[in-house]
JSON list of C-alpha atoms in Angstrom, two decimals:
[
{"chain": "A", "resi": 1, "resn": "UNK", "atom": "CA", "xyz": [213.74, 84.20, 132.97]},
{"chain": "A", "resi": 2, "resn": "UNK", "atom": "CA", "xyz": [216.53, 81.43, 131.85]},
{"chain": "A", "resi": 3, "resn": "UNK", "atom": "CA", "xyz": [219.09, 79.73, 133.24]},
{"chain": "A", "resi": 4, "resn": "UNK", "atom": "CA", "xyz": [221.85, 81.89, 133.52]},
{"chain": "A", "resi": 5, "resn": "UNK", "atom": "CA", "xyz": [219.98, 84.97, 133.19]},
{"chain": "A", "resi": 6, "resn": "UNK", "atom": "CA", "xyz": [219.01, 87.22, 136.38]},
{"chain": "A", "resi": 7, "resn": "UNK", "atom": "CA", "xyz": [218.12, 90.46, 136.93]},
{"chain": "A", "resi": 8, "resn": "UNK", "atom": "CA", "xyz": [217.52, 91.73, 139.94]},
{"chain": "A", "resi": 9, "resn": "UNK", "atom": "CA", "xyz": [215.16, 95.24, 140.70]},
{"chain": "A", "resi": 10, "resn": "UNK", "atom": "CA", "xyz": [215.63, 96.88, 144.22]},
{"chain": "A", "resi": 11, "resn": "UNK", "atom": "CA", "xyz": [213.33, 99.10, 145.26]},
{"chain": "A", "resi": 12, "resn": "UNK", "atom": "CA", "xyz": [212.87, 101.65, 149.18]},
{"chain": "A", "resi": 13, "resn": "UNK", "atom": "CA", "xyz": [209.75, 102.20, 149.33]},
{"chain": "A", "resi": 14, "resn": "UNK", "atom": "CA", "xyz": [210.45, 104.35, 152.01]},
{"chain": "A", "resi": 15, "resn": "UNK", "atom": "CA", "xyz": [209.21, 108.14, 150.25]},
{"chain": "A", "resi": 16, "resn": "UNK", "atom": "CA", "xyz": [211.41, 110.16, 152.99]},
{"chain": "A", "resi": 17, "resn": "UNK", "atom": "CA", "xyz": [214.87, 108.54, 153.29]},
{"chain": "A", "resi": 18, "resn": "UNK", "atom": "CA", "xyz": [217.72, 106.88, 151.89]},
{"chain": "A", "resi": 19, "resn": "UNK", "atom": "CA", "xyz": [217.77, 103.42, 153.06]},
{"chain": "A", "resi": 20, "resn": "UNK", "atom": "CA", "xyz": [220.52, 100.70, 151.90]},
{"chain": "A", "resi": 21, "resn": "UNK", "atom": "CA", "xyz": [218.52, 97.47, 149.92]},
{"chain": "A", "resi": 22, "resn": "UNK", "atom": "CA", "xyz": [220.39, 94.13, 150.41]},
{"chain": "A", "resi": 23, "resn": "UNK", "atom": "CA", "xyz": [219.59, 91.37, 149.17]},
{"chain": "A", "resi": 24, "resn": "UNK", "atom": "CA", "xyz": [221.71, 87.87, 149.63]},
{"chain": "A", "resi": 25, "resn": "UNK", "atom": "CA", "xyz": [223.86, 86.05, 146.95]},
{"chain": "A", "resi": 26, "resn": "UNK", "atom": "CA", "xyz": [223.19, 82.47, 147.81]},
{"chain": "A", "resi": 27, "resn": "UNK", "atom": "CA", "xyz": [220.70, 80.72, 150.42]},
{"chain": "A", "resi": 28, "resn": "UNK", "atom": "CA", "xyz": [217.18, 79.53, 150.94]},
{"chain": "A", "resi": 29, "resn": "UNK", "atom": "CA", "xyz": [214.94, 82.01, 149.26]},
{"chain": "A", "resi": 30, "resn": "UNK", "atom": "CA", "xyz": [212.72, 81.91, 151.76]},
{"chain": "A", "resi": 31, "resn": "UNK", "atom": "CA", "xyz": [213.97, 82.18, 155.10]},
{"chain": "A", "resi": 32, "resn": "UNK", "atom": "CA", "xyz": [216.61, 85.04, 153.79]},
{"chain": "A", "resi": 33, "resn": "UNK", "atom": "CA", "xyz": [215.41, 86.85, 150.89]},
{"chain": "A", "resi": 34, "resn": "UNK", "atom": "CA", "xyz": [218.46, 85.77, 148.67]},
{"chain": "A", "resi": 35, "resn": "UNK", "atom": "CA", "xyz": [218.76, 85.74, 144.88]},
{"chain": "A", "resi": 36, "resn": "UNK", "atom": "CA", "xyz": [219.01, 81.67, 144.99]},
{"chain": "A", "resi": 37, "resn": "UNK", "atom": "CA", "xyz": [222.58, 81.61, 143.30]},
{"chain": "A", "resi": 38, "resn": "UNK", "atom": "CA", "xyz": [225.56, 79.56, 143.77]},
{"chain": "A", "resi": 39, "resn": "UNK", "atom": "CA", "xyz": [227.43, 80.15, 147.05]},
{"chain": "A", "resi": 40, "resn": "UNK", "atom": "CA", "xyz": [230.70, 78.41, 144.90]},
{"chain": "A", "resi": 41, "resn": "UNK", "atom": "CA", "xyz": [230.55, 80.80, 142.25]},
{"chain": "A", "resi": 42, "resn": "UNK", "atom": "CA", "xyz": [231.37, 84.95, 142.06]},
{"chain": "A", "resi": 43, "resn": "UNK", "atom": "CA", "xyz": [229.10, 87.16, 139.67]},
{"chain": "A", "resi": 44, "resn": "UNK", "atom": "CA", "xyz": [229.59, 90.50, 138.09]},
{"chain": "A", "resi": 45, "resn": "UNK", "atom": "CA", "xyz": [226.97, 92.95, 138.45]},
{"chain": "A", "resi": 46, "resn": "UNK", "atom": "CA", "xyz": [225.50, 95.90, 136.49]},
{"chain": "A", "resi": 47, "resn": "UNK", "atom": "CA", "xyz": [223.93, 98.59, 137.40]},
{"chain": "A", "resi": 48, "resn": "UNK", "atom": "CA", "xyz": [221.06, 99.17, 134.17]},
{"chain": "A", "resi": 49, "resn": "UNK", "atom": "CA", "xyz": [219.99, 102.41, 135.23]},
{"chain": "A", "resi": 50, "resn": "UNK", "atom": "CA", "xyz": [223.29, 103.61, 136.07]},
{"chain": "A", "resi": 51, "resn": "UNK", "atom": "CA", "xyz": [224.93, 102.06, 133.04]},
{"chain": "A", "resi": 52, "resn": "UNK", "atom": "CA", "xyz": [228.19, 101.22, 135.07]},
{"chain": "A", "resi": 53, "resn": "UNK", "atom": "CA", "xyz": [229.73, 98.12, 136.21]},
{"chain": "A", "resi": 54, "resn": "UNK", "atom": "CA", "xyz": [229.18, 97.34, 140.05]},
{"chain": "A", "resi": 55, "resn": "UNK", "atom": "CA", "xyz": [231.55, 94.76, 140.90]},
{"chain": "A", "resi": 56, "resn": "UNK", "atom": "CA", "xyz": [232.22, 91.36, 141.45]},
{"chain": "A", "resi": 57, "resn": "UNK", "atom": "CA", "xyz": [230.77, 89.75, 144.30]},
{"chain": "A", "resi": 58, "resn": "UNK", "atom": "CA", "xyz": [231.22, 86.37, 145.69]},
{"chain": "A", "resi": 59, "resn": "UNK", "atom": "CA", "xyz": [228.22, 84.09, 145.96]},
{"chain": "A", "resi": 60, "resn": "UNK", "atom": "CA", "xyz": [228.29, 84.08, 149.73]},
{"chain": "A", "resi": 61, "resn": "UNK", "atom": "CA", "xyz": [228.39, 88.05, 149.74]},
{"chain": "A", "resi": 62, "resn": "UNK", "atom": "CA", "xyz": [225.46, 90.86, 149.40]},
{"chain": "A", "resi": 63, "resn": "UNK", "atom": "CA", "xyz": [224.16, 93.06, 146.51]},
{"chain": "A", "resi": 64, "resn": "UNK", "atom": "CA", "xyz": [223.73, 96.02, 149.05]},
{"chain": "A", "resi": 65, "resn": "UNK", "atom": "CA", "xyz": [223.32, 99.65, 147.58]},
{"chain": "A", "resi": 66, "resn": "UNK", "atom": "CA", "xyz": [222.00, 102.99, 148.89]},
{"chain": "A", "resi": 67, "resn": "UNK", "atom": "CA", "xyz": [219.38, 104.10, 147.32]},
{"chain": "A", "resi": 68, "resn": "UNK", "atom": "CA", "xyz": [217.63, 107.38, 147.55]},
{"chain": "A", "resi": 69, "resn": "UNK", "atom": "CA", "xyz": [213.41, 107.76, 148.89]},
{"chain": "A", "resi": 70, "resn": "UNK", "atom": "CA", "xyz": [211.59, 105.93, 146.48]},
{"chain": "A", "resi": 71, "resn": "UNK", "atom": "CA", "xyz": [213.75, 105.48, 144.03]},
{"chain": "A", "resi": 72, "resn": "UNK", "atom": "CA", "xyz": [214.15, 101.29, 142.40]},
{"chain": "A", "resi": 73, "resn": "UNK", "atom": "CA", "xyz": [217.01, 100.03, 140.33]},
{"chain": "A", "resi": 74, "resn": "UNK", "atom": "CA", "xyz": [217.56, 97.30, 137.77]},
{"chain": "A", "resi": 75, "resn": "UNK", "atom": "CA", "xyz": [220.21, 95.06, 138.02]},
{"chain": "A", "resi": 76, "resn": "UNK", "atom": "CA", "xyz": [222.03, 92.43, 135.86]},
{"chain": "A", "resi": 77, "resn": "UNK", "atom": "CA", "xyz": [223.88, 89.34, 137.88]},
{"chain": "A", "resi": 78, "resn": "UNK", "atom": "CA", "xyz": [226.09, 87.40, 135.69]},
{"chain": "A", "resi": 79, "resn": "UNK", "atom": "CA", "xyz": [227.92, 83.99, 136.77]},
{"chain": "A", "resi": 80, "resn": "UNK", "atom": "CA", "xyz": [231.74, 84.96, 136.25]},
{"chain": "A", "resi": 81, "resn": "UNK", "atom": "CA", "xyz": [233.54, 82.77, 133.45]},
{"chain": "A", "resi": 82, "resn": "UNK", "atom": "CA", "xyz": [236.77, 82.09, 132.65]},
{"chain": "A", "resi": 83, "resn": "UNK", "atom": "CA", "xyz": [236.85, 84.09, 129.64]},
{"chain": "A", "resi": 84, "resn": "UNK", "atom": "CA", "xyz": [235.79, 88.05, 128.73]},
{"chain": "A", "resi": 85, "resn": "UNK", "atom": "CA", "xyz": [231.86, 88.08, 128.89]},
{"chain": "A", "resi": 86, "resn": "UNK", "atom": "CA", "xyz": [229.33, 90.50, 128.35]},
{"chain": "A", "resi": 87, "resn": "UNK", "atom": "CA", "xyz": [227.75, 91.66, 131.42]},
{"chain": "A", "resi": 88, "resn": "UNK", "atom": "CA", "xyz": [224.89, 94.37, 130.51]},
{"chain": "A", "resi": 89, "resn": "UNK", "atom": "CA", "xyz": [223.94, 96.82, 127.09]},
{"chain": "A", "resi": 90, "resn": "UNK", "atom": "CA", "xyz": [222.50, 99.92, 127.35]},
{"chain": "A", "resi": 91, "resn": "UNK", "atom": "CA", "xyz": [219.50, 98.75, 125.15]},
{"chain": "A", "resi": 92, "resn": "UNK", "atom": "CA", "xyz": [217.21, 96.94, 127.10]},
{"chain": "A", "resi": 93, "resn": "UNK", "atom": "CA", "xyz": [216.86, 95.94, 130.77]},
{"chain": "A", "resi": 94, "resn": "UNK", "atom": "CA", "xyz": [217.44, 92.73, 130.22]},
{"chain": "A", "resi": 95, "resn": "UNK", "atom": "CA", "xyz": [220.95, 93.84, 129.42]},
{"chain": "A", "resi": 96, "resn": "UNK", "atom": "CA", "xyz": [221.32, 91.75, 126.43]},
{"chain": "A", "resi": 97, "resn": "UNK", "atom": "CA", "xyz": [219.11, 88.73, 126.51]},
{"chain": "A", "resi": 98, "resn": "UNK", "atom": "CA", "xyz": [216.52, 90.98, 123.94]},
{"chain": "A", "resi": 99, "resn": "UNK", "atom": "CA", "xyz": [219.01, 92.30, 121.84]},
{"chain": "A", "resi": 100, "resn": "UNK", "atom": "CA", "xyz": [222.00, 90.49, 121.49]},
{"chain": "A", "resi": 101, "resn": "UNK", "atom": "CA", "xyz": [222.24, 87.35, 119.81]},
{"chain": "A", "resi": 102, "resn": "UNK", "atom": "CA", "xyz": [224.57, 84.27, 119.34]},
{"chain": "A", "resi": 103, "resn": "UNK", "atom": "CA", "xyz": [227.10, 85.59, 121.93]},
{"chain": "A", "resi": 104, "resn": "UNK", "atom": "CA", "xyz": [230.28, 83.20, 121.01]},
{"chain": "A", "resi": 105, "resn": "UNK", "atom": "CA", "xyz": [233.63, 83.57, 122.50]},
{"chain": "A", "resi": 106, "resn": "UNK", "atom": "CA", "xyz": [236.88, 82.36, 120.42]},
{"chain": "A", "resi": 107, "resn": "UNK", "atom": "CA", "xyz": [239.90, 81.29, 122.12]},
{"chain": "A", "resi": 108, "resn": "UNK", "atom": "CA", "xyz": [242.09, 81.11, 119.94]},
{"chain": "A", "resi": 109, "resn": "UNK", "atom": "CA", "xyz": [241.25, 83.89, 118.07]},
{"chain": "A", "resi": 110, "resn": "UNK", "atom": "CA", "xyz": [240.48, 85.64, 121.65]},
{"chain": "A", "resi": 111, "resn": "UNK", "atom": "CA", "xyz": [237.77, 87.07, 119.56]},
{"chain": "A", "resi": 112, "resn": "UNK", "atom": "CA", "xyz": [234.24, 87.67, 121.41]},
{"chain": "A", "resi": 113, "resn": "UNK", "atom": "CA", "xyz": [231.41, 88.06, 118.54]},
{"chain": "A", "resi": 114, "resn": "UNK", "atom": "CA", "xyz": [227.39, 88.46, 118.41]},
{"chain": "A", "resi": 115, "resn": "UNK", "atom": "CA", "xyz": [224.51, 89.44, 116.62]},
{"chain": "A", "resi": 116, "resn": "UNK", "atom": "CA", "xyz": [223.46, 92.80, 118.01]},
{"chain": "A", "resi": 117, "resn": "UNK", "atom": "CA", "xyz": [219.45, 93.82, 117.15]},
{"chain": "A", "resi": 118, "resn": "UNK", "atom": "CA", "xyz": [219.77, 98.01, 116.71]},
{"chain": "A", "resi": 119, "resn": "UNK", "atom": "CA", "xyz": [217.73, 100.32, 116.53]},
{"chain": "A", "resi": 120, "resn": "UNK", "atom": "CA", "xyz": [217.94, 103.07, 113.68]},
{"chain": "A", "resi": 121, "resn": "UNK", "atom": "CA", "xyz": [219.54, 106.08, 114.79]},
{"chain": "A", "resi": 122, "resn": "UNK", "atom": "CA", "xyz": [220.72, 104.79, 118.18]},
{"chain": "A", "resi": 123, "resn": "UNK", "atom": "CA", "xyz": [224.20, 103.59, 119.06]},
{"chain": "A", "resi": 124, "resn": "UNK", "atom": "CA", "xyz": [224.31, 100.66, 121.34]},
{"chain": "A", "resi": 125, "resn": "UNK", "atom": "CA", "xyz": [226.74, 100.89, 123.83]},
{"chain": "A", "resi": 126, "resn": "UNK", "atom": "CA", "xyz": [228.29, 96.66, 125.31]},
{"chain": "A", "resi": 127, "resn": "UNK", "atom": "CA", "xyz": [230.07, 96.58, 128.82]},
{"chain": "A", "resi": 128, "resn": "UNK", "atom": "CA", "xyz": [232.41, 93.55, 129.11]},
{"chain": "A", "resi": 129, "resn": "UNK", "atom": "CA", "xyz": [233.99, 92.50, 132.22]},
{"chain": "A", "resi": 130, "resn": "UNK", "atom": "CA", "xyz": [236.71, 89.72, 132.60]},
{"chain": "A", "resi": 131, "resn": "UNK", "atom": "CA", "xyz": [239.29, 89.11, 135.37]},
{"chain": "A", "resi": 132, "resn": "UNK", "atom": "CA", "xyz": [239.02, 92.02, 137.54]},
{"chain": "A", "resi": 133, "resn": "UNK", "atom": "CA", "xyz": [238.68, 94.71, 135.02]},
{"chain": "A", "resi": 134, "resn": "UNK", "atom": "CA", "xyz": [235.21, 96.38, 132.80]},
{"chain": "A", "resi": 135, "resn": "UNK", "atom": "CA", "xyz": [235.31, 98.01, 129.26]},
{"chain": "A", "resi": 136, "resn": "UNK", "atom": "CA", "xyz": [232.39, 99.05, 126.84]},
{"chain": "A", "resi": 137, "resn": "UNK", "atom": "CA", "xyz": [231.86, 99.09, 123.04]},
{"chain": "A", "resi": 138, "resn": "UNK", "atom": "CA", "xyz": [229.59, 102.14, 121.07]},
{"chain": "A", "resi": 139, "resn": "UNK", "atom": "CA", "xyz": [228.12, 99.91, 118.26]},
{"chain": "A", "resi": 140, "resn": "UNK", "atom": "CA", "xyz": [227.45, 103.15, 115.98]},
{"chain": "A", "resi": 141, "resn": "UNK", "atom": "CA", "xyz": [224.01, 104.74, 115.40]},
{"chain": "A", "resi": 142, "resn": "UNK", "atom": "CA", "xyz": [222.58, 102.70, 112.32]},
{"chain": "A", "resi": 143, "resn": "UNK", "atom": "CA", "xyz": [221.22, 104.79, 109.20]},
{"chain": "A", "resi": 144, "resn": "UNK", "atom": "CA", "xyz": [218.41, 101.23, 108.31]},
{"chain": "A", "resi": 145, "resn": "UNK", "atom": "CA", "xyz": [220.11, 98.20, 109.37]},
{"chain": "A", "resi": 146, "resn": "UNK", "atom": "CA", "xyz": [217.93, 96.08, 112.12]},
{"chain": "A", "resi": 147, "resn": "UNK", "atom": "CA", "xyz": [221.43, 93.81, 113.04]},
{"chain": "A", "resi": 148, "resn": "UNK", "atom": "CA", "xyz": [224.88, 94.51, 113.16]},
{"chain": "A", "resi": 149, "resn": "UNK", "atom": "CA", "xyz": [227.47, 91.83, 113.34]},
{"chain": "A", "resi": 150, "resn": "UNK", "atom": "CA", "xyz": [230.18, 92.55, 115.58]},
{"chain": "A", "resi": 151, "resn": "UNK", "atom": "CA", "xyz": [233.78, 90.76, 116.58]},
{"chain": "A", "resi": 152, "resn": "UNK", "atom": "CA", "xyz": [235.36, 92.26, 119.76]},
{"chain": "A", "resi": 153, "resn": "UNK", "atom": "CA", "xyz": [238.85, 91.71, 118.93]},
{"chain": "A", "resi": 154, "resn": "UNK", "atom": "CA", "xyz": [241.48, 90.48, 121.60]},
{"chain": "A", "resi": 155, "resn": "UNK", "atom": "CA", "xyz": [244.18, 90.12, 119.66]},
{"chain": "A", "resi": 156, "resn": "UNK", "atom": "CA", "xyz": [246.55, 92.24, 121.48]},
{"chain": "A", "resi": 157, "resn": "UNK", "atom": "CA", "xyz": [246.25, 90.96, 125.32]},
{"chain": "A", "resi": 158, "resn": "UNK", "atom": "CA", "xyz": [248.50, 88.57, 126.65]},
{"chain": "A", "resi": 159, "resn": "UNK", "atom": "CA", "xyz": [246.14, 86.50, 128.37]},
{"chain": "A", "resi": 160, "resn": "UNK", "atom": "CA", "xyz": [242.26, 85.41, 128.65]},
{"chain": "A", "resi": 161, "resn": "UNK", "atom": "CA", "xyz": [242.43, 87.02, 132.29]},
{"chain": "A", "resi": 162, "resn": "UNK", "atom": "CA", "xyz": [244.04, 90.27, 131.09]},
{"chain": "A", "resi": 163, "resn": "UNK", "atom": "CA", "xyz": [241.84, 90.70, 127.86]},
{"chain": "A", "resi": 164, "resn": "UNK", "atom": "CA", "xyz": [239.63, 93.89, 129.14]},
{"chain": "A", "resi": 165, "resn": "UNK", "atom": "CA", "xyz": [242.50, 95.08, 130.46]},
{"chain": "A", "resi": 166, "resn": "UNK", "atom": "CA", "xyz": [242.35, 96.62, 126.36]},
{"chain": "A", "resi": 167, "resn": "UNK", "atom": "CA", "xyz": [238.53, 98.47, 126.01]},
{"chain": "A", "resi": 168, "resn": "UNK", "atom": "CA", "xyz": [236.42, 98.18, 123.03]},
{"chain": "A", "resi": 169, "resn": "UNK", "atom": "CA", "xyz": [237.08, 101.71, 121.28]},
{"chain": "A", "resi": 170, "resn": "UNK", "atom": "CA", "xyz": [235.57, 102.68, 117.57]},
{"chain": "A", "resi": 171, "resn": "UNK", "atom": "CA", "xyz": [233.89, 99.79, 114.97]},
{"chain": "A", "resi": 172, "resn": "UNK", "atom": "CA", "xyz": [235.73, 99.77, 111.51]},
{"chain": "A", "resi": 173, "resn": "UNK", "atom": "CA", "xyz": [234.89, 97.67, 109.08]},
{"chain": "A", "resi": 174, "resn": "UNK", "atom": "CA", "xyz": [237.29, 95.08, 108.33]},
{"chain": "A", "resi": 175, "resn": "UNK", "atom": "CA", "xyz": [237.87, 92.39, 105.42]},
{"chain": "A", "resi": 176, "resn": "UNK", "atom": "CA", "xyz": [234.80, 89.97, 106.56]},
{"chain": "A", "resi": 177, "resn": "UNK", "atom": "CA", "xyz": [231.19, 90.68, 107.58]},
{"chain": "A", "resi": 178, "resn": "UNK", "atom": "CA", "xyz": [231.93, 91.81, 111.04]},
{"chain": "A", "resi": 179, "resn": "UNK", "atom": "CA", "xyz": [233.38, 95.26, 112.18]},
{"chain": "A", "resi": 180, "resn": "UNK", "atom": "CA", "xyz": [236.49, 94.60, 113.81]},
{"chain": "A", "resi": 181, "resn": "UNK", "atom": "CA", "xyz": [237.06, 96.95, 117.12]},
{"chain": "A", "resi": 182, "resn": "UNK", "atom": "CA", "xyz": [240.04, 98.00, 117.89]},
{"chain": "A", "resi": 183, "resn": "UNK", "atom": "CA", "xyz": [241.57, 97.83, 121.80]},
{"chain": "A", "resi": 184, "resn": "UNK", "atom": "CA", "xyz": [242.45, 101.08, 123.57]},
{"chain": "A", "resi": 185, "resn": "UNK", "atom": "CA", "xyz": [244.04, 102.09, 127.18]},
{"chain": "A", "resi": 186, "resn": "UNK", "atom": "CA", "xyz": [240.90, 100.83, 129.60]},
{"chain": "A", "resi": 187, "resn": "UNK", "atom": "CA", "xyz": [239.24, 102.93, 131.92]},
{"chain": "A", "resi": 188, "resn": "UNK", "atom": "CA", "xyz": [240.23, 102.45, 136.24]},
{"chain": "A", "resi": 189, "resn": "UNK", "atom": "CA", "xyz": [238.55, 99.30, 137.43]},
{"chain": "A", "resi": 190, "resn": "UNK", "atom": "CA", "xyz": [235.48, 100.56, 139.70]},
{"chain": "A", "resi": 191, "resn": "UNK", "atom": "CA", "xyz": [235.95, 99.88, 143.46]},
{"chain": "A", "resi": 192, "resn": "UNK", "atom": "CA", "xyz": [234.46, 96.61, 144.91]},
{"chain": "A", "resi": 193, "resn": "UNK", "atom": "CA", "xyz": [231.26, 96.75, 146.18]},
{"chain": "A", "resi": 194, "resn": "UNK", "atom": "CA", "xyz": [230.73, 96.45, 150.07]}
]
């Protein structure tokens, strides 16, 4: 779609059983089936469907999931960075390359913001992932507004590693433009995948 930006669908087309879809991080597309990443790299991966975090897996490793007769499911493959990262919305499949906008992360601020397109009435709900942990924002149900400006702030983690180790909790609105939201005790990690 762009560089950076994969989804992945699985589908077993087997009607009868549950069969486990894998497909390959890294390799010739051809000869192996494989999602033609980097083999150097590691990538978080979300579940769409499910709206969960699946894991990080390393470039050399397998998405592999069980999945029930007939059933497909949408997945979002992000390249891990060094810094907290968004890694799938609950607003569109493409798990935010529709709906969010000028994604910038702030270092020194340890401040994540975006432009988030929402949809009157709905809440839109961010999952973030960064060093081995996953949080989510609710960006409140909108009474008219078509954007909402949001800052995810860091400011109480000790580290860029450790920053989602804090979860996204309720928007307030702060001083500026932006709601501010405020950190909270984060959820257990999910288990790797295997």
């Amino acid at each position: 779609v762009k560089p950076g930006w994969t989804q992945v669908i699985l589908v077993n087309n087997d009607t009868k059983a549950v069969k486990t879809i894998s497909a390959p991080m890294s390799g010739d597309q051809a000869d192996t089936g494989s999602l033609g990443l980097d083999a150097k790299a590691s990538y978080w991966v979300f579940d769409f469907w499910g709206q969960k975090p699946v894991g990080k897996i390393a470039g050399t490793g397998k998405l592999s999931i069980a999945l029930q007769p007939g059933e497909a499911r949408v997945f979002s493959v992000r390249k891990v960075l060094d810094r907290p990262q968004i890694i799938g919305t609950s607003r569109h499949i493409m798990c935010g390359m529709m709906e969010l906008l000028d994604v910038k992360w702030n270092g020194e601020k340890k401040e994540l913001s975006f432009t988030a397109d929402v949809v009157k009435g709905e809440p839109l709900v961010v999952f973030f992932a960064s060093g081995g942990a996953y949080c989510k924002t609710t960006i409140p149900a909108t009474e008219g507004a078509s954007k909402a400006s949001v800052s995810v702030s860091m400011s109480n983690c000790k580290s860029v590693t450790d920053v989602m180790s804090y979860p996204v909790g309720v928007v307030e609105e702060a001083a500026s433009e932006r709601p501010v939201v405020k950190a909270e005790k984060c959820p257990a990690t999910p288990p790797a995948p295997t």
